[in-house]
Amino acid sequence: MRVLRRMAIRIVIVGALLAMAVVPALAQDSGSSDPNGNLEPAVTVTTPAAEPPKLDWTYRYMIPAGLVLGVVVIVLTSGQYFISVVRTRYRIVDE
């Protein structure tokens, strides 16, 4: 009786090892007639053309507003300098 149990256990173990070796090999069969073994996709997926990303609102509004504000500050500072320094530096003397 013990001999039959040991023999049955060995047969089950050998069968399990054989199944673990054979089943993955059968799963690798492509089923196609391609001699190189290249697999064909089941569904062809086309990727859409990549659109350029939209700029954030900071790039569209804040940066141009900052540039315009910088130009205005430079113009006003130059005008203020002219009015306060250059205009008072030279005076016309009556002859």
Tab-separated table of N, CA and C in Angstrom:
chain	number	residue	atom	x	y	z
A	1	MET	N	0.806	-1.181	0.000
A	1	MET	CA	0.000	0.000	0.000
A	1	MET	C	0.861	1.262	0.000
A	2	ARG	N	1.912	1.265	0.813
A	2	ARG	CA	2.804	2.425	0.846
A	2	ARG	C	3.517	2.612	-0.483
A	3	VAL	N	3.851	1.536	-1.110
A	3	VAL	CA	4.552	1.609	-2.392
A	3	VAL	C	3.652	2.250	-3.447
A	4	LEU	N	2.387	1.907	-3.437
A	4	LEU	CA	1.449	2.487	-4.407
A	4	LEU	C	1.254	3.982	-4.161
A	5	ARG	N	1.223	4.370	-2.881
A	5	ARG	CA	1.098	5.785	-2.576
A	5	ARG	C	2.306	6.572	-3.051
A	6	ARG	N	3.472	6.062	-2.783
A	6	ARG	CA	4.689	6.731	-3.228
A	6	ARG	C	4.726	6.821	-4.746
A	7	MET	N	4.342	5.729	-5.392
A	7	MET	CA	4.328	5.717	-6.860
A	7	MET	C	3.308	6.727	-7.394
A	8	ALA	N	2.137	6.845	-6.754
A	8	ALA	CA	1.103	7.788	-7.181
A	8	ALA	C	1.589	9.219	-6.973
A	9	ILE	N	2.254	9.468	-5.844
A	9	ILE	CA	2.769	10.808	-5.578
A	9	ILE	C	3.822	11.174	-6.616
A	10	ARG	N	4.694	10.255	-6.960
A	10	ARG	CA	5.715	10.513	-7.975
A	10	ARG	C	5.088	10.789	-9.329
A	11	ILE	N	4.062	10.032	-9.682
A	11	ILE	CA	3.386	10.243	-10.969
A	11	ILE	C	2.727	11.623	-11.005
A	12	VAL	N	2.104	12.040	-9.909
A	12	VAL	CA	1.461	13.356	-9.854
A	12	VAL	C	2.511	14.462	-9.961
A	13	ILE	N	3.641	14.301	-9.263
A	13	ILE	CA	4.690	15.309	-9.326
A	13	ILE	C	5.281	15.396	-10.724
A	14	VAL	N	5.553	14.262	-11.345
A	14	VAL	CA	6.103	14.270	-12.707
A	14	VAL	C	5.090	14.864	-13.671
A	15	GLY	N	3.825	14.560	-13.513
A	15	GLY	CA	2.779	15.128	-14.369
A	15	GLY	C	2.677	16.641	-14.201
A	16	ALA	N	2.788	17.110	-12.960
A	16	ALA	CA	2.727	18.552	-12.718
A	16	ALA	C	3.934	19.258	-13.329
A	17	LEU	N	5.124	18.685	-13.178
A	17	LEU	CA	6.318	19.272	-13.785
A	17	LEU	C	6.212	19.286	-15.302
A	18	LEU	N	5.706	18.209	-15.861
A	18	LEU	CA	5.525	18.134	-17.310
A	18	LEU	C	4.508	19.173	-17.783
A	19	ALA	N	3.422	19.334	-17.031
A	19	ALA	CA	2.409	20.335	-17.395
A	19	ALA	C	2.983	21.737	-17.293
A	20	MET	N	3.815	21.977	-16.281
A	20	MET	CA	4.413	23.301	-16.128
A	20	MET	C	5.400	23.603	-17.252
A	21	ALA	N	5.973	22.583	-17.865
A	21	ALA	CA	6.912	22.803	-18.959
A	21	ALA	C	6.209	22.875	-20.305
A	22	VAL	N	5.145	22.120	-20.492
A	22	VAL	CA	4.497	22.012	-21.795
A	22	VAL	C	3.496	23.144	-22.029
A	23	VAL	N	2.721	23.511	-21.027
A	23	VAL	CA	1.659	24.505	-21.216
A	23	VAL	C	2.222	25.870	-21.650
A	24	PRO	N	3.288	26.389	-21.039
A	24	PRO	CA	3.816	27.655	-21.546
A	24	PRO	C	4.361	27.544	-22.976
A	25	ALA	N	4.905	26.396	-23.316
A	25	ALA	CA	5.409	26.222	-24.674
A	25	ALA	C	4.260	26.214	-25.677
A	26	LEU	N	3.150	25.650	-25.315
A	26	LEU	CA	1.989	25.655	-26.202
A	26	LEU	C	1.387	27.063	-26.317
A	27	ALA	N	1.505	27.851	-25.270
A	27	ALA	CA	0.967	29.206	-25.309
A	27	ALA	C	1.787	30.105	-26.225
A	28	GLN	N	3.025	29.747	-26.517
A	28	GLN	CA	3.884	30.554	-27.375
A	28	GLN	C	3.582	30.359	-28.850
A	29	ASP	N	2.793	29.400	-29.215
A	29	ASP	CA	2.468	29.151	-30.614
A	29	ASP	C	1.676	30.337	-31.150
A	30	SER	N	2.187	30.951	-32.227
A	30	SER	CA	1.545	32.144	-32.758
A	30	SER	C	0.312	31.814	-33.588
A	31	GLY	N	0.278	30.661	-34.181
A	31	GLY	CA	-0.867	30.302	-34.996
A	31	GLY	C	-0.859	30.951	-36.360
A	32	SER	N	0.163	31.718	-36.690
A	32	SER	CA	0.236	32.359	-37.995
A	32	SER	C	1.204	31.577	-38.879
A	33	SER	N	1.142	31.867	-40.155
A	33	SER	CA	2.008	31.157	-41.086
A	33	SER	C	3.297	31.920	-41.350
A	34	ASP	N	3.595	32.890	-40.504
A	34	ASP	CA	4.804	33.691	-40.654
A	34	ASP	C	6.015	32.833	-40.278
A	35	PRO	N	6.964	32.648	-41.204
A	35	PRO	CA	8.098	31.772	-40.892
A	35	PRO	C	9.047	32.364	-39.848
A	36	ASN	N	9.044	33.692	-39.692
A	36	ASN	CA	9.939	34.318	-38.714
A	36	ASN	C	9.389	34.261	-37.299
A	37	GLY	N	8.125	33.899	-37.139
A	37	GLY	CA	7.529	33.815	-35.822
A	37	GLY	C	7.041	35.154	-35.293
A	38	ASN	N	6.926	36.164	-36.180
A	38	ASN	CA	6.423	37.462	-35.734
A	38	ASN	C	4.921	37.366	-35.507
A	39	LEU	N	4.472	37.892	-34.410
A	39	LEU	CA	3.057	37.861	-34.086
A	39	LEU	C	2.355	39.040	-34.746
A	40	GLU	N	1.143	38.802	-35.188
A	40	GLU	CA	0.332	39.863	-35.764
A	40	GLU	C	-0.594	40.388	-34.685
A	41	PRO	N	-0.770	41.698	-34.605
A	41	PRO	CA	-1.651	42.227	-33.564
A	41	PRO	C	-3.105	41.885	-33.855
A	42	ALA	N	-3.865	41.682	-32.802
A	42	ALA	CA	-5.280	41.365	-32.961
A	42	ALA	C	-6.047	42.594	-33.429
A	43	VAL	N	-5.680	43.760	-32.914
A	43	VAL	CA	-6.342	45.007	-33.277
A	43	VAL	C	-5.262	46.028	-33.608
A	44	THR	N	-5.393	46.660	-34.750
A	44	THR	CA	-4.442	47.699	-35.131
A	44	THR	C	-4.879	49.020	-34.503
A	45	VAL	N	-3.985	49.620	-33.755
A	45	VAL	CA	-4.287	50.870	-33.078
A	45	VAL	C	-3.479	51.976	-33.735
A	46	THR	N	-4.176	53.009	-34.155
A	46	THR	CA	-3.483	54.161	-34.730
A	46	THR	C	-3.450	55.262	-33.686
A	47	THR	N	-2.303	55.839	-33.498
A	47	THR	CA	-2.174	56.926	-32.539
A	47	THR	C	-2.450	58.242	-33.251
A	48	PRO	N	-3.243	59.097	-32.638
A	48	PRO	CA	-3.533	60.381	-33.289
A	48	PRO	C	-2.288	61.259	-33.301
A	49	ALA	N	-2.277	62.193	-34.232
A	49	ALA	CA	-1.145	63.111	-34.328
A	49	ALA	C	-1.063	63.937	-33.052
A	50	ALA	N	0.136	64.105	-32.581
A	50	ALA	CA	0.329	64.843	-31.334
A	50	ALA	C	0.093	66.327	-31.563
A	51	GLU	N	-0.830	66.878	-30.783
A	51	GLU	CA	-1.101	68.309	-30.873
A	51	GLU	C	-0.124	69.039	-29.969
A	52	PRO	N	0.304	70.213	-30.388
A	52	PRO	CA	1.181	70.967	-29.479
A	52	PRO	C	0.395	71.334	-28.226
A	53	PRO	N	1.018	71.251	-27.075
A	53	PRO	CA	0.278	71.547	-25.846
A	53	PRO	C	-0.135	73.017	-25.777
A	54	LYS	N	-1.306	73.234	-25.229
A	54	LYS	CA	-1.780	74.614	-25.086
A	54	LYS	C	-0.952	75.302	-24.011
A	55	LEU	N	-0.690	76.565	-24.241
A	55	LEU	CA	0.058	77.339	-23.264
A	55	LEU	C	-0.833	77.639	-22.069
A	56	ASP	N	-0.228	77.691	-20.906
A	56	ASP	CA	-0.978	78.055	-19.716
A	56	ASP	C	-1.418	79.502	-19.807
A	57	TRP	N	-2.393	79.838	-18.984
A	57	TRP	CA	-2.896	81.205	-19.031
A	57	TRP	C	-1.823	82.200	-18.619
A	58	THR	N	-0.847	81.762	-17.831
A	58	THR	CA	0.211	82.688	-17.431
A	58	THR	C	1.063	83.086	-18.628
A	59	TYR	N	1.286	82.156	-19.527
A	59	TYR	CA	2.066	82.487	-20.723
A	59	TYR	C	1.264	83.359	-21.668
A	60	ARG	N	-0.037	83.152	-21.718
A	60	ARG	CA	-0.851	83.893	-22.679
A	60	ARG	C	-1.205	85.291	-22.208
A	61	TYR	N	-1.344	85.502	-20.885
A	61	TYR	CA	-1.818	86.800	-20.400
A	61	TYR	C	-0.818	87.503	-19.484
A	62	MET	N	-0.274	86.784	-18.514
A	62	MET	CA	0.549	87.448	-17.502
A	62	MET	C	1.903	87.890	-18.051
A	63	ILE	N	2.522	87.083	-18.863
A	63	ILE	CA	3.841	87.453	-19.381
A	63	ILE	C	3.748	88.648	-20.336
A	64	PRO	N	2.823	88.669	-21.293
A	64	PRO	CA	2.705	89.895	-22.107
A	64	PRO	C	2.334	91.117	-21.278
A	65	ALA	N	1.466	90.937	-20.274
A	65	ALA	CA	1.104	92.065	-19.423
A	65	ALA	C	2.331	92.545	-18.645
A	66	GLY	N	3.156	91.626	-18.181
A	66	GLY	CA	4.380	91.998	-17.467
A	66	GLY	C	5.350	92.742	-18.364
A	67	LEU	N	5.462	92.310	-19.620
A	67	LEU	CA	6.348	93.005	-20.557
A	67	LEU	C	5.855	94.417	-20.848
A	68	VAL	N	4.549	94.560	-21.052
A	68	VAL	CA	3.990	95.890	-21.310
A	68	VAL	C	4.182	96.776	-20.086
A	69	LEU	N	3.948	96.239	-18.899
A	69	LEU	CA	4.140	97.006	-17.676
A	69	LEU	C	5.603	97.420	-17.518
A	70	GLY	N	6.533	96.537	-17.856
A	70	GLY	CA	7.956	96.883	-17.789
A	70	GLY	C	8.312	98.010	-18.727
A	71	VAL	N	7.785	97.985	-19.945
A	71	VAL	CA	8.056	99.053	-20.914
A	71	VAL	C	7.471	100.370	-20.416
A	72	VAL	N	6.268	100.327	-19.859
A	72	VAL	CA	5.640	101.548	-19.335
A	72	VAL	C	6.460	102.115	-18.184
A	73	VAL	N	6.947	101.259	-17.299
A	73	VAL	CA	7.753	101.728	-16.170
A	73	VAL	C	9.050	102.363	-16.665
A	74	ILE	N	9.684	101.765	-17.656
A	74	ILE	CA	10.924	102.338	-18.203
A	74	ILE	C	10.661	103.696	-18.838
A	75	VAL	N	9.585	103.828	-19.601
A	75	VAL	CA	9.259	105.113	-20.249
A	75	VAL	C	8.945	106.173	-19.198
A	76	LEU	N	8.146	105.820	-18.198
A	76	LEU	CA	7.794	106.791	-17.165
A	76	LEU	C	9.009	107.181	-16.323
A	77	THR	N	9.890	106.240	-16.037
A	77	THR	CA	11.093	106.554	-15.275
A	77	THR	C	12.004	107.484	-16.067
A	78	SER	N	12.132	107.226	-17.357
A	78	SER	CA	12.942	108.123	-18.200
A	78	SER	C	12.336	109.517	-18.238
A	79	GLY	N	11.039	109.621	-18.357
A	79	GLY	CA	10.373	110.928	-18.357
A	79	GLY	C	10.548	111.639	-17.034
A	80	GLN	N	10.383	110.926	-15.952
A	80	GLN	CA	10.564	111.512	-14.635
A	80	GLN	C	11.997	112.009	-14.446
A	81	TYR	N	12.974	111.236	-14.908
A	81	TYR	CA	14.383	111.656	-14.809
A	81	TYR	C	14.616	112.930	-15.614
A	82	PHE	N	14.069	112.977	-16.807
A	82	PHE	CA	14.238	114.171	-17.631
A	82	PHE	C	13.633	115.390	-16.951
A	83	ILE	N	12.420	115.227	-16.398
A	83	ILE	CA	11.730	116.356	-15.777
A	83	ILE	C	12.457	116.818	-14.515
A	84	SER	N	12.918	115.898	-13.701
A	84	SER	CA	13.487	116.302	-12.416
A	84	SER	C	14.964	116.653	-12.481
A	85	VAL	N	15.748	116.059	-13.360
A	85	VAL	CA	17.192	116.272	-13.354
A	85	VAL	C	17.640	117.145	-14.513
A	86	VAL	N	17.359	116.751	-15.702
A	86	VAL	CA	17.893	117.436	-16.871
A	86	VAL	C	17.281	118.820	-17.016
A	87	ARG	N	16.028	118.979	-16.730
A	87	ARG	CA	15.369	120.264	-16.907
A	87	ARG	C	15.899	121.299	-15.912
A	88	THR	N	16.220	120.866	-14.723
A	88	THR	CA	16.707	121.816	-13.719
A	88	THR	C	18.216	122.037	-13.811
A	89	ARG	N	18.898	121.242	-14.552
A	89	ARG	CA	20.351	121.378	-14.657
A	89	ARG	C	20.752	122.618	-15.450
A	90	TYR	N	20.066	122.890	-16.492
A	90	TYR	CA	20.421	124.022	-17.350
A	90	TYR	C	19.356	125.095	-17.221
A	91	ARG	N	19.821	126.300	-16.926
A	91	ARG	CA	18.887	127.427	-16.831
A	91	ARG	C	19.340	128.508	-17.805
A	92	ILE	N	18.389	129.147	-18.324
A	92	ILE	CA	18.682	130.247	-19.246
A	92	ILE	C	18.933	131.506	-18.408
A	93	VAL	N	20.036	132.114	-18.667
A	93	VAL	CA	20.415	133.343	-17.914
A	93	VAL	C	20.080	134.531	-18.793
A	94	ASP	N	19.455	135.508	-18.214
A	94	ASP	CA	19.129	136.721	-18.964
A	94	ASP	C	20.398	137.543	-19.207
A	95	GLU	N	20.518	138.053	-20.369
A	95	GLU	CA	21.714	138.836	-20.685
A	95	GLU	C	21.478	140.307	-20.586
